[in-house]
Short mmCIF file of C-alpha atoms and ligand atoms in Angstrom, two decimals:
data_model
loop_
_atom_site.label_atom_id
_atom_site.label_comp_id
_atom_site.label_asym_id
_atom_site.label_seq_id
_atom_site.Cartn_x
_atom_site.Cartn_y
_atom_site.Cartn_z
CA MET A 1 -56.02 -0.43 -83.22
CA SER A 2 -52.66 -1.88 -83.93
CA GLU A 3 -51.95 -0.07 -87.16
CA ASN A 4 -52.06 3.47 -88.33
CA TYR A 5 -51.78 4.86 -91.88
CA ASP A 6 -52.22 8.28 -93.42
CA VAL A 7 -54.36 6.91 -96.25
CA VAL A 8 -56.00 3.52 -96.63
CA VAL A 9 -57.31 2.76 -100.11
CA VAL A 10 -60.03 0.12 -100.44
CA GLY A 11 -59.84 -1.81 -103.73
CA GLY A 12 -57.17 -3.17 -106.01
CA GLY A 13 -58.16 -1.90 -109.46
CA ASN A 14 -57.21 1.08 -111.57
CA ALA A 15 -58.99 3.71 -109.47
CA ALA A 16 -57.49 2.37 -106.24
CA PHE A 17 -53.93 2.33 -107.52
CA CYS A 18 -54.23 5.78 -109.08
CA ALA A 19 -55.48 7.04 -105.69
CA ALA A 20 -52.67 5.28 -103.86
CA LEU A 21 -50.00 6.65 -106.21
CA ALA A 22 -51.36 10.18 -105.94
CA ALA A 23 -51.48 9.99 -102.14
CA GLU A 24 -47.93 8.63 -101.97
CA GLU A 25 -46.78 11.45 -104.24
CA ARG A 26 -48.02 13.86 -101.55
CA GLY A 27 -45.91 12.12 -98.93
CA ALA A 28 -48.61 9.97 -97.34
CA ARG A 29 -48.01 6.54 -95.85
CA VAL A 30 -50.43 4.45 -97.89
CA LEU A 31 -52.00 1.01 -97.51
CA VAL A 32 -54.04 -0.69 -100.28
CA LEU A 33 -56.59 -3.30 -99.19
CA GLU A 34 -57.71 -5.74 -101.89
CA ARG A 35 -60.51 -8.15 -101.06
CA ALA A 36 -59.51 -10.68 -103.72
CA PRO A 37 -56.63 -13.10 -103.34
CA ALA A 38 -53.56 -12.08 -105.37
CA GLU A 39 -54.39 -14.47 -108.23
CA GLU A 40 -57.84 -12.87 -108.73
CA ALA A 41 -56.86 -9.31 -107.80
CA GLY A 42 -57.25 -6.23 -109.94
CA GLY A 43 -61.03 -5.97 -110.15
CA ASN A 44 -62.77 -5.22 -113.41
CA SER A 45 -59.70 -3.24 -114.45
CA ARG A 46 -57.86 -6.51 -114.96
CA PHE A 47 -60.63 -7.87 -117.23
CA THR A 48 -60.44 -4.93 -119.63
CA ALA A 49 -58.58 -4.59 -122.88
CA GLY A 50 -57.17 -1.42 -121.33
CA ALA A 51 -58.87 0.88 -123.87
CA ILE A 52 -58.87 4.38 -122.41
CA ARG A 53 -60.62 7.53 -123.65
CA PHE A 54 -58.98 10.93 -123.38
CA ALA A 55 -59.05 14.21 -125.23
CA TYR A 56 -56.21 14.97 -127.64
CA ALA A 57 -55.89 17.77 -130.13
CA GLY A 58 -53.69 15.82 -132.55
CA LEU A 59 -50.49 13.86 -132.94
CA ASP A 60 -48.46 16.15 -130.66
CA ASP A 61 -50.76 15.39 -127.73
CA LEU A 62 -50.69 11.66 -128.49
CA LEU A 63 -46.90 11.70 -128.49
CA LYS A 64 -46.95 12.96 -124.89
CA VAL A 65 -48.49 9.61 -123.96
CA VAL A 66 -47.35 6.99 -126.45
CA GLU A 67 -44.29 6.11 -128.52
CA LEU A 68 -45.15 5.77 -132.22
CA SER A 69 -42.86 4.53 -134.97
CA GLU A 70 -42.33 6.46 -138.21
CA ALA A 71 -44.26 3.72 -140.01
CA GLU A 72 -47.22 4.01 -137.63
CA ILE A 73 -47.29 7.77 -138.02
CA GLY A 74 -46.99 7.38 -141.81
CA ASN A 75 -49.79 4.88 -142.36
CA THR A 76 -52.31 6.05 -139.75
CA ASP A 77 -54.81 8.85 -139.52
CA PHE A 78 -55.01 9.32 -135.73
CA GLY A 79 -57.31 12.31 -136.18
CA THR A 80 -58.26 14.26 -133.10
CA TYR A 81 -60.52 13.70 -130.16
CA THR A 82 -61.04 17.21 -128.87
CA ARG A 83 -62.37 18.14 -125.47
CA GLU A 84 -65.47 19.43 -127.25
CA GLN A 85 -66.01 15.98 -128.80
CA PHE A 86 -65.55 14.32 -125.42
CA TYR A 87 -68.11 16.71 -123.82
CA ASP A 88 -70.50 16.10 -126.71
CA ASP A 89 -70.17 12.33 -126.39
CA MET A 90 -70.73 12.37 -122.63
CA GLY A 91 -73.71 14.69 -123.03
CA ARG A 92 -75.33 12.81 -125.91
CA VAL A 93 -75.02 9.26 -124.56
CA THR A 94 -76.18 10.24 -121.06
CA GLN A 95 -79.09 12.27 -122.46
CA TYR A 96 -77.45 15.34 -120.88
CA ARG A 97 -77.87 13.97 -117.36
CA THR A 98 -74.15 13.67 -116.61
CA ASP A 99 -73.08 15.78 -113.61
CA PRO A 100 -71.49 18.93 -115.12
CA ASP A 101 -68.84 19.27 -112.40
CA LEU A 102 -67.72 15.66 -112.72
CA VAL A 103 -67.72 15.63 -116.49
CA GLU A 104 -65.65 18.80 -116.57
CA LEU A 105 -62.98 17.17 -114.42
CA LEU A 106 -63.13 13.97 -116.47
CA VAL A 107 -62.62 15.75 -119.78
CA GLU A 108 -60.26 18.55 -118.74
CA ARG A 109 -57.96 16.30 -116.74
CA SER A 110 -57.98 13.34 -119.12
CA LEU A 111 -54.84 14.09 -121.15
CA ASP A 112 -52.91 15.36 -118.15
CA THR A 113 -53.81 12.20 -116.22
CA MET A 114 -52.59 10.03 -119.11
CA VAL A 115 -49.26 11.88 -119.01
CA TRP A 116 -49.17 11.38 -115.23
CA MET A 117 -49.86 7.64 -115.60
CA ARG A 118 -47.09 7.37 -118.14
CA GLY A 119 -44.83 9.04 -115.59
CA LYS A 120 -45.80 6.29 -113.13
CA GLY A 121 -44.64 3.63 -115.58
CA ILE A 122 -47.85 2.76 -117.44
CA ARG A 123 -47.30 2.20 -121.16
CA PHE A 124 -49.91 2.72 -123.86
CA VAL A 125 -50.21 1.48 -127.45
CA PRO A 126 -52.59 2.28 -130.35
CA ILE A 127 -55.66 0.02 -130.70
CA TYR A 128 -55.16 -1.08 -134.29
CA GLY A 129 -57.82 -3.52 -135.51
CA ARG A 130 -60.47 -2.89 -132.89
CA GLN A 131 -60.65 0.88 -133.27
CA ALA A 132 -59.15 1.46 -136.73
CA PHE A 133 -59.71 -0.47 -139.94
CA LYS A 134 -57.26 -0.40 -142.84
CA VAL A 135 -58.97 1.12 -145.86
CA GLY A 136 -56.97 2.00 -148.97
CA GLY A 137 -53.68 1.02 -147.24
CA ARG A 138 -54.21 3.41 -144.36
CA PHE A 139 -55.58 3.01 -140.82
CA LYS A 140 -58.10 5.54 -139.60
CA PHE A 141 -59.14 5.77 -135.96
CA TRP A 142 -62.81 6.34 -135.21
CA GLY A 143 -65.04 6.79 -132.20
CA GLY A 144 -62.70 8.70 -129.89
CA LEU A 145 -60.83 5.64 -128.63
CA THR A 146 -57.23 5.42 -129.77
CA LEU A 147 -54.97 3.96 -127.05
CA GLU A 148 -54.99 0.98 -124.73
CA SER A 149 -52.65 0.01 -121.95
CA TRP A 150 -49.78 -2.25 -122.94
CA GLY A 151 -50.70 -5.82 -122.04
CA GLY A 152 -54.40 -4.87 -121.80
CA GLY A 153 -56.07 -4.94 -118.38
CA PRO A 154 -53.64 -7.49 -116.88
CA GLY A 155 -50.72 -5.34 -118.07
CA LEU A 156 -52.31 -2.24 -116.58
CA VAL A 157 -52.90 -3.81 -113.17
CA ASP A 158 -49.41 -5.37 -113.13
CA SER A 159 -47.75 -2.07 -113.96
CA LEU A 160 -49.83 -0.14 -111.42
CA THR A 161 -49.09 -2.70 -108.72
CA LYS A 162 -45.36 -2.69 -109.43
CA SER A 163 -45.31 1.08 -109.59
CA ALA A 164 -47.07 1.31 -106.21
CA GLN A 165 -44.92 -1.31 -104.50
CA SER A 166 -41.71 0.23 -105.83
CA ARG A 167 -42.75 3.46 -104.11
CA GLY A 168 -43.27 1.76 -100.76
CA ILE A 169 -47.06 1.47 -100.96
CA GLU A 170 -48.14 -1.65 -99.09
CA VAL A 171 -50.69 -3.90 -100.82
CA ARG A 172 -52.58 -6.57 -98.85
CA TYR A 173 -54.62 -9.23 -100.62
CA GLY A 174 -57.51 -11.14 -99.08
CA HIS A 175 -58.39 -8.07 -96.99
CA ARG A 176 -62.07 -7.13 -97.22
CA ALA A 177 -63.17 -3.80 -95.78
CA VAL A 178 -66.50 -4.30 -94.05
CA ALA A 179 -67.19 -1.06 -92.18
CA LEU A 180 -65.98 2.50 -91.82
CA LEU A 181 -64.94 3.71 -88.37
CA HIS A 182 -66.65 7.01 -87.87
CA ARG A 183 -66.82 9.47 -85.01
CA GLN A 184 -68.22 13.00 -84.83
CA GLY A 185 -68.60 13.34 -88.60
CA ARG A 186 -65.13 12.06 -89.33
CA VAL A 187 -63.90 8.74 -90.77
CA HIS A 188 -60.84 7.55 -88.86
CA GLY A 189 -60.33 4.00 -90.07
CA LEU A 190 -61.84 0.74 -91.18
CA ARG A 191 -62.94 -2.62 -89.95
CA VAL A 192 -61.41 -5.28 -92.18
CA ARG A 193 -62.15 -8.98 -92.54
CA VAL A 194 -59.14 -11.21 -93.05
CA GLY A 195 -60.21 -14.84 -93.33
CA ARG A 196 -62.43 -15.36 -90.28
CA ASP A 197 -60.87 -12.56 -88.26
CA GLU A 198 -61.74 -8.90 -88.13
CA VAL A 199 -59.18 -6.20 -87.46
CA GLU A 200 -59.40 -2.44 -87.20
CA ILE A 201 -56.98 -0.21 -89.05
CA ALA A 202 -56.68 3.48 -88.28
CA ALA A 203 -56.29 6.02 -91.07
CA LYS A 204 -56.34 9.78 -91.36
CA ALA A 205 -58.34 9.28 -94.55
CA VAL A 206 -59.97 6.42 -96.45
CA VAL A 207 -60.44 6.22 -100.22
CA LEU A 208 -63.22 3.89 -101.36
CA ALA A 209 -62.37 2.50 -104.80
CA CYS A 210 -63.95 -0.92 -104.50
CA GLY A 211 -66.34 -0.99 -107.44
CA GLY A 212 -70.09 -1.01 -107.96
CA PHE A 213 -72.68 -3.66 -107.11
CA GLU A 214 -72.70 -5.55 -110.42
CA ALA A 215 -71.59 -8.83 -108.82
CA ASN A 216 -74.37 -8.74 -106.21
CA SER A 217 -77.48 -10.34 -107.74
CA GLU A 218 -79.74 -9.18 -104.90
CA MET A 219 -78.70 -5.53 -105.28
CA ARG A 220 -78.94 -5.80 -109.08
CA CYS A 221 -82.50 -6.99 -108.81
CA ARG A 222 -83.34 -4.39 -106.15
CA TYR A 223 -81.95 -1.39 -108.01
CA LEU A 224 -81.73 -2.28 -111.71
CA GLY A 225 -85.02 -4.15 -111.67
CA PRO A 226 -86.49 -7.64 -112.00
CA GLY A 227 -84.60 -9.84 -114.43
CA TRP A 228 -81.18 -8.37 -113.71
CA GLU A 229 -80.32 -11.29 -111.45
CA LEU A 230 -80.28 -13.29 -114.71
CA ALA A 231 -77.47 -11.30 -116.30
CA LYS A 232 -73.97 -12.73 -116.49
CA VAL A 233 -71.24 -10.73 -114.75
CA ARG A 234 -68.48 -9.84 -117.19
CA GLY A 235 -65.79 -9.15 -114.67
CA THR A 236 -64.81 -9.68 -111.06
CA ARG A 237 -67.02 -11.52 -108.58
CA PHE A 238 -65.78 -9.22 -105.79
CA ASN A 239 -67.61 -5.98 -106.66
CA THR A 240 -70.65 -6.61 -104.49
CA GLY A 241 -71.38 -3.03 -103.47
CA ASP A 242 -69.44 -3.06 -100.17
CA GLY A 243 -68.04 0.44 -100.59
CA ILE A 244 -71.41 1.95 -101.42
CA ARG A 245 -73.06 0.13 -98.51
CA MET A 246 -70.36 1.15 -96.00
CA ALA A 247 -70.64 4.78 -97.01
CA LEU A 248 -74.47 4.82 -97.00
CA GLU A 249 -74.37 3.29 -93.51
CA ILE A 250 -72.62 6.39 -92.19
CA GLY A 251 -74.95 8.75 -94.00
CA ALA A 252 -73.43 9.28 -97.47
CA MET A 253 -75.65 10.61 -100.23
CA PRO A 254 -76.70 8.21 -102.99
CA TRP A 255 -76.21 9.81 -106.41
CA GLY A 256 -76.64 9.10 -110.08
CA ASN A 257 -78.46 6.52 -112.15
CA TRP A 258 -79.18 3.75 -109.64
CA SER A 259 -81.34 1.82 -112.08
CA GLY A 260 -78.73 2.12 -114.82
CA CYS A 261 -75.71 0.06 -115.73
CA HIS A 262 -73.24 -0.77 -118.44
CA ALA A 263 -74.22 -4.09 -120.05
CA VAL A 264 -73.26 -5.69 -123.35
CA GLY A 265 -73.90 -8.60 -125.67
CA TRP A 266 -71.93 -11.48 -124.13
CA GLU A 267 -71.44 -15.15 -125.03
CA ARG A 268 -74.70 -16.94 -124.22
CA ASN A 269 -73.04 -19.81 -122.36
CA ALA A 270 -70.39 -17.78 -120.54
CA PRO A 271 -69.87 -18.54 -116.82
CA GLU A 272 -71.77 -16.53 -114.19
CA PHE A 273 -68.70 -14.34 -113.49
CA GLY A 274 -65.75 -13.31 -115.61
CA ASP A 275 -62.96 -15.74 -116.40
CA LEU A 276 -59.52 -14.12 -116.32
CA ALA A 277 -58.22 -16.61 -118.89
CA VAL A 278 -60.78 -15.27 -121.39
CA GLY A 279 -60.96 -11.64 -120.21
CA ASP A 280 -63.26 -9.49 -122.32
CA GLN A 281 -63.31 -11.98 -125.21
CA PHE A 282 -66.80 -13.27 -124.35
CA GLN A 283 -68.11 -9.94 -125.66
CA LYS A 284 -69.39 -9.85 -129.22
CA HIS A 285 -69.04 -6.31 -130.50
CA SER A 286 -69.02 -6.47 -134.29
CA TYR A 287 -72.81 -6.37 -134.53
CA PRO A 288 -72.74 -3.03 -136.46
CA PHE A 289 -71.73 -5.13 -139.49
CA GLY A 290 -74.52 -7.71 -139.18
CA ILE A 291 -77.99 -8.08 -137.75
CA ILE A 292 -79.24 -9.26 -134.34
CA VAL A 293 -82.41 -11.34 -133.99
CA ASN A 294 -84.33 -12.55 -130.94
CA ALA A 295 -86.26 -15.77 -130.23
CA ARG A 296 -89.13 -14.52 -132.38
CA GLY A 297 -86.72 -14.21 -135.30
CA GLU A 298 -87.09 -10.42 -135.22
CA ARG A 299 -84.57 -7.59 -135.07
CA PHE A 300 -84.95 -5.35 -132.03
CA VAL A 301 -82.16 -2.69 -132.16
CA ASP A 302 -80.63 -0.47 -134.81
CA GLU A 303 -77.31 -2.34 -135.04
CA GLY A 304 -75.78 0.56 -136.97
CA ALA A 305 -77.17 3.47 -134.94
CA ASP A 306 -73.63 4.64 -134.17
CA PHE A 307 -70.07 3.38 -133.80
CA ARG A 308 -69.98 0.37 -131.46
CA ASN A 309 -68.31 2.60 -128.79
CA TYR A 310 -71.57 4.50 -128.38
CA THR A 311 -74.10 1.66 -128.48
CA TYR A 312 -72.54 -1.51 -127.03
CA ALA A 313 -72.96 -0.47 -123.37
CA LYS A 314 -76.74 -0.11 -123.69
CA TYR A 315 -77.49 -3.05 -126.00
CA GLY A 316 -76.90 -5.61 -123.22
CA ARG A 317 -80.07 -4.31 -121.58
CA ALA A 318 -81.92 -4.66 -124.88
CA VAL A 319 -80.85 -8.35 -125.04
CA LEU A 320 -81.92 -8.95 -121.42
CA GLU A 321 -85.39 -7.65 -122.32
CA GLN A 322 -85.86 -10.24 -125.10
CA PRO A 323 -87.73 -13.51 -124.53
CA GLY A 324 -85.31 -16.01 -122.96
CA GLN A 325 -82.70 -13.23 -122.51
CA PHE A 326 -80.78 -14.24 -125.62
CA ALA A 327 -80.21 -13.23 -129.23
CA TRP A 328 -78.19 -14.27 -132.27
CA GLN A 329 -75.86 -12.06 -134.30
CA ILE A 330 -75.73 -12.98 -138.00
CA PHE A 331 -72.98 -12.12 -140.52
CA ASP A 332 -72.15 -13.16 -144.07
CA SER A 333 -68.78 -13.57 -145.76
CA LYS A 334 -68.74 -9.95 -146.99
CA VAL A 335 -67.98 -8.81 -143.45
CA THR A 336 -66.56 -11.75 -141.50
CA HIS A 337 -63.02 -10.45 -142.11
CA LEU A 338 -64.01 -7.37 -140.06
CA LEU A 339 -65.07 -9.37 -137.01
CA ARG A 340 -63.07 -8.61 -133.89
CA ASP A 341 -60.71 -11.26 -132.55
CA GLU A 342 -63.22 -12.19 -129.82
CA TYR A 343 -65.26 -14.06 -132.47
CA ARG A 344 -62.39 -16.47 -133.01
CA ILE A 345 -62.08 -17.87 -129.48
CA ARG A 346 -62.98 -21.48 -128.75
CA GLN A 347 -65.70 -20.63 -126.21
CA VAL A 348 -68.36 -19.41 -128.64
CA THR A 349 -71.88 -20.63 -129.33
CA LYS A 350 -71.74 -20.53 -133.08
CA ALA A 351 -73.71 -21.77 -136.08
CA THR A 352 -72.52 -21.76 -139.69
CA ALA A 353 -74.31 -22.64 -142.91
CA ASN A 354 -74.13 -22.16 -146.65
CA THR A 355 -77.72 -21.03 -147.08
CA LEU A 356 -80.05 -18.99 -144.90
CA GLU A 357 -82.55 -21.88 -145.01
CA GLU A 358 -79.87 -24.18 -143.61
CA LEU A 359 -78.85 -21.59 -140.98
CA ALA A 360 -82.35 -20.85 -139.66
CA PRO A 361 -82.99 -24.16 -137.81
CA LYS A 362 -79.47 -24.03 -136.36
CA LEU A 363 -80.27 -20.82 -134.47
CA GLU A 364 -81.29 -22.52 -131.26
CA GLY A 365 -84.47 -21.09 -129.75
CA VAL A 366 -85.32 -18.92 -132.78
CA ASP A 367 -88.53 -19.00 -134.87
CA ALA A 368 -86.91 -20.13 -138.13
CA ALA A 369 -89.71 -19.10 -140.50
CA ARG A 370 -89.96 -15.63 -139.03
CA PHE A 371 -86.16 -15.28 -139.12
CA LEU A 372 -86.19 -15.93 -142.89
CA GLU A 373 -88.94 -13.33 -143.38
CA THR A 374 -86.91 -10.83 -141.31
CA VAL A 375 -83.82 -11.33 -143.47
CA ARG A 376 -85.83 -11.05 -146.72
CA ALA A 377 -87.37 -7.76 -145.62
CA TYR A 378 -84.06 -6.45 -144.35
CA ASN A 379 -82.17 -7.39 -147.53
CA ALA A 380 -84.78 -5.63 -149.64
CA ALA A 381 -84.39 -2.46 -147.55
CA VAL A 382 -80.58 -2.04 -147.85
CA ALA A 383 -79.51 1.12 -149.71
CA GLU A 384 -77.05 -0.66 -152.00
CA ASP A 385 -76.20 2.54 -153.89
CA VAL A 386 -74.40 3.99 -150.83
CA PRO A 387 -70.80 2.69 -150.48
CA PHE A 388 -69.90 0.66 -147.38
CA ASP A 389 -67.10 2.13 -145.21
CA PRO A 390 -66.46 0.73 -141.70
CA ASN A 391 -64.27 3.69 -140.67
CA VAL A 392 -67.00 6.31 -140.91
CA LYS A 393 -70.73 6.43 -140.25
CA ASP A 394 -71.37 5.64 -143.90
CA GLY A 395 -75.13 6.24 -144.03
CA ARG A 396 -75.59 2.94 -145.86
CA ALA A 397 -78.93 2.26 -144.24
CA ALA A 398 -81.77 -0.22 -144.28
CA ARG A 399 -84.93 1.86 -143.97
CA GLY A 400 -88.55 0.82 -144.11
CA VAL A 401 -87.88 -2.06 -141.71
CA ASN A 402 -88.53 -1.80 -137.99
CA PRO A 403 -86.14 -0.97 -136.42
CA PRO A 404 -84.14 0.58 -139.26
CA LYS A 405 -80.40 0.04 -139.54
CA SER A 406 -78.76 3.44 -139.95
CA ASN A 407 -75.22 2.60 -141.09
CA TRP A 408 -73.13 -0.30 -142.42
CA ALA A 409 -76.17 -2.16 -143.77
CA ASN A 410 -75.15 -4.98 -146.10
CA THR A 411 -77.46 -7.58 -147.55
CA LEU A 412 -77.11 -11.04 -146.03
CA ASP A 413 -76.57 -13.08 -149.17
CA ALA A 414 -72.91 -14.16 -149.37
CA PRO A 415 -72.28 -17.59 -147.85
CA PRO A 416 -70.93 -18.96 -145.67
CA TYR A 417 -73.06 -17.41 -142.95
CA GLU A 418 -71.90 -17.20 -139.35
CA ALA A 419 -74.14 -16.72 -136.31
CA TYR A 420 -73.19 -16.18 -132.67
CA ALA A 421 -75.48 -16.56 -129.64
CA ILE A 422 -75.36 -13.87 -126.96
CA THR A 423 -76.99 -12.96 -123.71
CA CYS A 424 -76.65 -9.91 -121.44
CA GLY A 425 -73.32 -9.39 -119.65
CA ILE A 426 -73.29 -6.67 -116.99
CA THR A 427 -70.08 -4.66 -116.70
CA PHE A 428 -70.70 -2.19 -113.91
CA THR A 429 -73.46 -0.21 -112.23
CA PHE A 430 -73.94 3.55 -112.67
CA GLY A 431 -75.44 4.55 -109.30
CA GLY A 432 -73.19 5.30 -106.36
CA LEU A 433 -71.91 7.97 -104.02
CA ARG A 434 -71.88 11.71 -104.46
CA ILE A 435 -68.44 13.32 -104.34
CA THR A 436 -67.14 16.88 -104.38
CA THR A 437 -64.72 18.09 -107.02
CA ASP A 438 -61.97 17.14 -104.54
CA GLY A 439 -63.17 13.54 -104.53
CA GLN A 440 -64.63 13.80 -101.03
CA VAL A 441 -67.81 11.84 -100.28
CA VAL A 442 -70.81 14.03 -99.45
CA ASP A 443 -73.40 13.19 -96.78
CA SER A 444 -77.13 13.29 -97.33
CA ASP A 445 -77.21 16.91 -96.10
CA GLY A 446 -74.72 17.81 -98.81
CA VAL A 447 -71.82 18.22 -96.37
CA PRO A 448 -68.47 16.58 -97.21
CA ILE A 449 -67.60 13.75 -94.80
CA ASP A 450 -64.19 14.40 -93.27
CA GLY A 451 -61.67 11.71 -94.09
CA LEU A 452 -63.78 9.92 -96.73
CA TYR A 453 -62.99 9.94 -100.47
CA ALA A 454 -64.20 7.84 -103.41
CA ALA A 455 -63.25 7.04 -106.99
CA GLY A 456 -64.08 4.69 -109.83
CA GLU A 457 -67.22 2.69 -110.42
CA LEU A 458 -68.80 3.53 -107.07
CA VAL A 459 -68.98 7.26 -107.84
CA GLY A 460 -72.46 8.16 -109.04
CA GLY A 461 -73.47 10.94 -111.40
CA LEU A 462 -71.21 10.51 -114.42
CA PHE A 463 -73.05 7.88 -116.44
CA TYR A 464 -76.77 7.66 -117.18
CA PHE A 465 -78.43 5.20 -119.59
CA ASN A 466 -75.29 4.66 -121.66
CA TYR A 467 -71.57 5.21 -121.76
CA PRO A 468 -68.81 6.02 -124.29
CA GLY A 469 -66.35 3.09 -124.49
CA GLY A 470 -63.06 3.55 -122.63
CA THR A 471 -64.41 6.04 -120.10
CA GLY A 472 -64.41 3.65 -117.11
CA LEU A 473 -60.65 3.50 -116.89
CA MET A 474 -60.30 7.22 -117.54
CA SER A 475 -62.82 8.04 -114.84
CA GLY A 476 -61.04 5.72 -112.40
CA ALA A 477 -57.70 7.35 -113.19
CA VAL A 478 -58.89 10.97 -113.05
CA PHE A 479 -61.00 10.60 -109.91
CA GLY A 480 -58.57 8.16 -108.31
CA ARG A 481 -55.82 10.71 -108.67
CA ILE A 482 -58.05 13.48 -107.34
CA ALA A 483 -59.23 11.37 -104.39
CA GLY A 484 -55.70 10.27 -103.50
CA THR A 485 -54.46 13.84 -103.61
CA GLY A 486 -57.38 15.02 -101.46
CA ALA A 487 -56.98 12.18 -98.97
CA ALA A 488 -53.27 12.89 -98.52
CA ALA A 489 -53.97 16.55 -97.93
C1 LIG B 501 -64.79 -7.45 -119.39
C2 LIG B 501 -64.64 -5.97 -119.16
C3 LIG B 501 -64.03 -5.18 -120.11
C4 LIG B 501 -63.90 -3.81 -119.91
N1 LIG B 501 -63.23 -3.07 -120.83
C5 LIG B 501 -62.97 -1.77 -120.57
C6 LIG B 501 -62.09 -1.02 -121.40
O1 LIG B 501 -61.48 -1.55 -122.34
N2 LIG B 501 -61.93 0.30 -121.11
C7 LIG B 501 -62.53 0.90 -120.03
O2 LIG B 501 -62.35 2.09 -119.82
N3 LIG B 501 -63.32 0.19 -119.21
C8 LIG B 501 -63.54 -1.12 -119.44
N4 LIG B 501 -64.31 -1.83 -118.58
C9 LIG B 501 -64.87 -1.12 -117.40
C10 LIG B 501 -63.75 -0.95 -116.38
O3 LIG B 501 -63.26 -2.21 -116.03
C11 LIG B 501 -64.20 -0.28 -115.11
O4 LIG B 501 -64.95 0.85 -115.37
C12 LIG B 501 -62.99 0.14 -114.28
O5 LIG B 501 -61.97 -0.80 -114.37
C13 LIG B 501 -63.40 0.30 -112.85
O6 LIG B 501 -62.25 0.54 -112.07
P1 LIG B 501 -62.40 0.55 -110.50
O7 LIG B 501 -61.01 0.66 -109.99
O8 LIG B 501 -63.43 1.50 -110.07
O9 LIG B 501 -62.99 -0.90 -110.15
P2 LIG B 501 -62.31 -2.33 -110.22
O10 LIG B 501 -61.19 -2.38 -111.18
O11 LIG B 501 -63.39 -3.32 -110.40
O12 LIG B 501 -61.67 -2.50 -108.77
C14 LIG B 501 -62.48 -2.68 -107.64
C15 LIG B 501 -61.66 -3.44 -106.64
O13 LIG B 501 -62.24 -3.41 -105.35
C16 LIG B 501 -62.05 -4.68 -104.74
N5 LIG B 501 -63.05 -4.79 -103.66
C17 LIG B 501 -64.39 -4.94 -103.75
N6 LIG B 501 -64.94 -4.93 -102.51
C18 LIG B 501 -63.92 -4.76 -101.64
C19 LIG B 501 -63.85 -4.67 -100.22
N7 LIG B 501 -64.94 -4.74 -99.45
N8 LIG B 501 -62.62 -4.51 -99.64
C20 LIG B 501 -61.48 -4.46 -100.40
N9 LIG B 501 -61.51 -4.53 -101.74
C21 LIG B 501 -62.71 -4.67 -102.36
C22 LIG B 501 -62.20 -5.66 -105.88
O14 LIG B 501 -61.64 -6.90 -105.57
C23 LIG B 501 -61.45 -4.91 -106.98
O15 LIG B 501 -60.08 -5.17 -106.92
C24 LIG B 501 -64.43 -3.20 -118.74
C25 LIG B 501 -65.02 -4.00 -117.76
C26 LIG B 501 -65.11 -5.37 -117.96
C27 LIG B 501 -65.74 -6.21 -116.88
#
């Protein structure tokens, strides 16, 4: 072996760089190996909007992380997102299956890790528009998601990369880890593919932060179930489960919700993998203000069950389960001003019309007659006496239809109508490796594997069934930092 590092980090996304920065902080000589070429580097982290969930008790906590102008402070209700709320959200959306040790670290270290990231040069800004609507001249944040990284995902990855390189951390692109070198219960390096060659690199510790298996259609079908090979991949094409496979090969314990994943409503004609020029804009997340119908012309989810942050990650699966794996979202002019900016990109499959009768045949693949019946029944069920308020769960419901719509129900009767076609876009997989509270990978006997750490998507046990928006980046940061610290020690 020609080269020798204290810590080698596998991956080039948020979790990897947080691990690398934490290891460097402890005095380690660190190498980051990124499978993608530089122009496609940064993993799913680069595809994000950079929205990041953390607990804060009020404005004073926020000001530890973000600079706010007097005007922003004056015209915004930032509210709080307490640790208790974060625990409740993680418990509720995962049906109380989330690993208590991991969730405790995630929640308790979230604010402190944000402050640490800021110290490493990462800037954050409030998510006006997407996470706060202006009502009565004032913004109000909802759903526990208040800040995003400056410049979104690309800005985050750029800042992390610069921060790492300025501290002497070496980053190599086009380097794919293919196997862990392992002797007598201890990981001591990696085999790495570079073009057609393979090299071995020695390390006192390895941190795996190379994503889940969402971009591997065979593994998706094997673990998530039949049909999942048909989903579009929202992000990087490079997260093919290498890290999980390498660790399982040396006896690591599989952990968490292997048949579960984060998947959303995504432009029906989007490419098979993410497109960095479009980023997350293929998503269509304003459905709480409209209705969604399938090929039969029928609704199949409660679009207003909760804030989008708590439903969007499970509704992709619901779309995949529909005939033809597609659906249409329908809005009228009462709410189109609330639609997120992603509805205004060029690459949308869209239909518009001035009457519902004119719209129905334009919804490609949909039973038009049944669609009109669905809208008639839905319109008749809307509780028009309850005021509409997008900033709170307003209880303006449509009941007596199946499924009901629990909040933000408005009749569809104000032309022009707009409709958007979606399919299922998978974000990342939930199953992965079991780690200790020091970020060390555990073997199938429950014994920590010396020299092997993990962080980010490939850690199992945090998410089951569903996910609160903005937690992927926070989890990568918290557990990346923990893993890097552990690896350097
Ligand atoms: C479109 C989209 C929008 C999203 N929006 C948000 C959001 O706003 N907020 C949020 O919290 N989460 C969001 N997420 C989820 C979030 O991206 C992930 O949870 C998080 O970024 C995962 O970080 P990670 O470092 O574990 O993985 P990644 O960022 O995916 O990094 C994994 C890295 O490993 C590399 N790699 C893979 N295999 C190998 C190998 N064998 N050798 C070397 N390198 C390898 C990949 O190239 C990649 O660089 C979004 C995801 C997508 C796709």
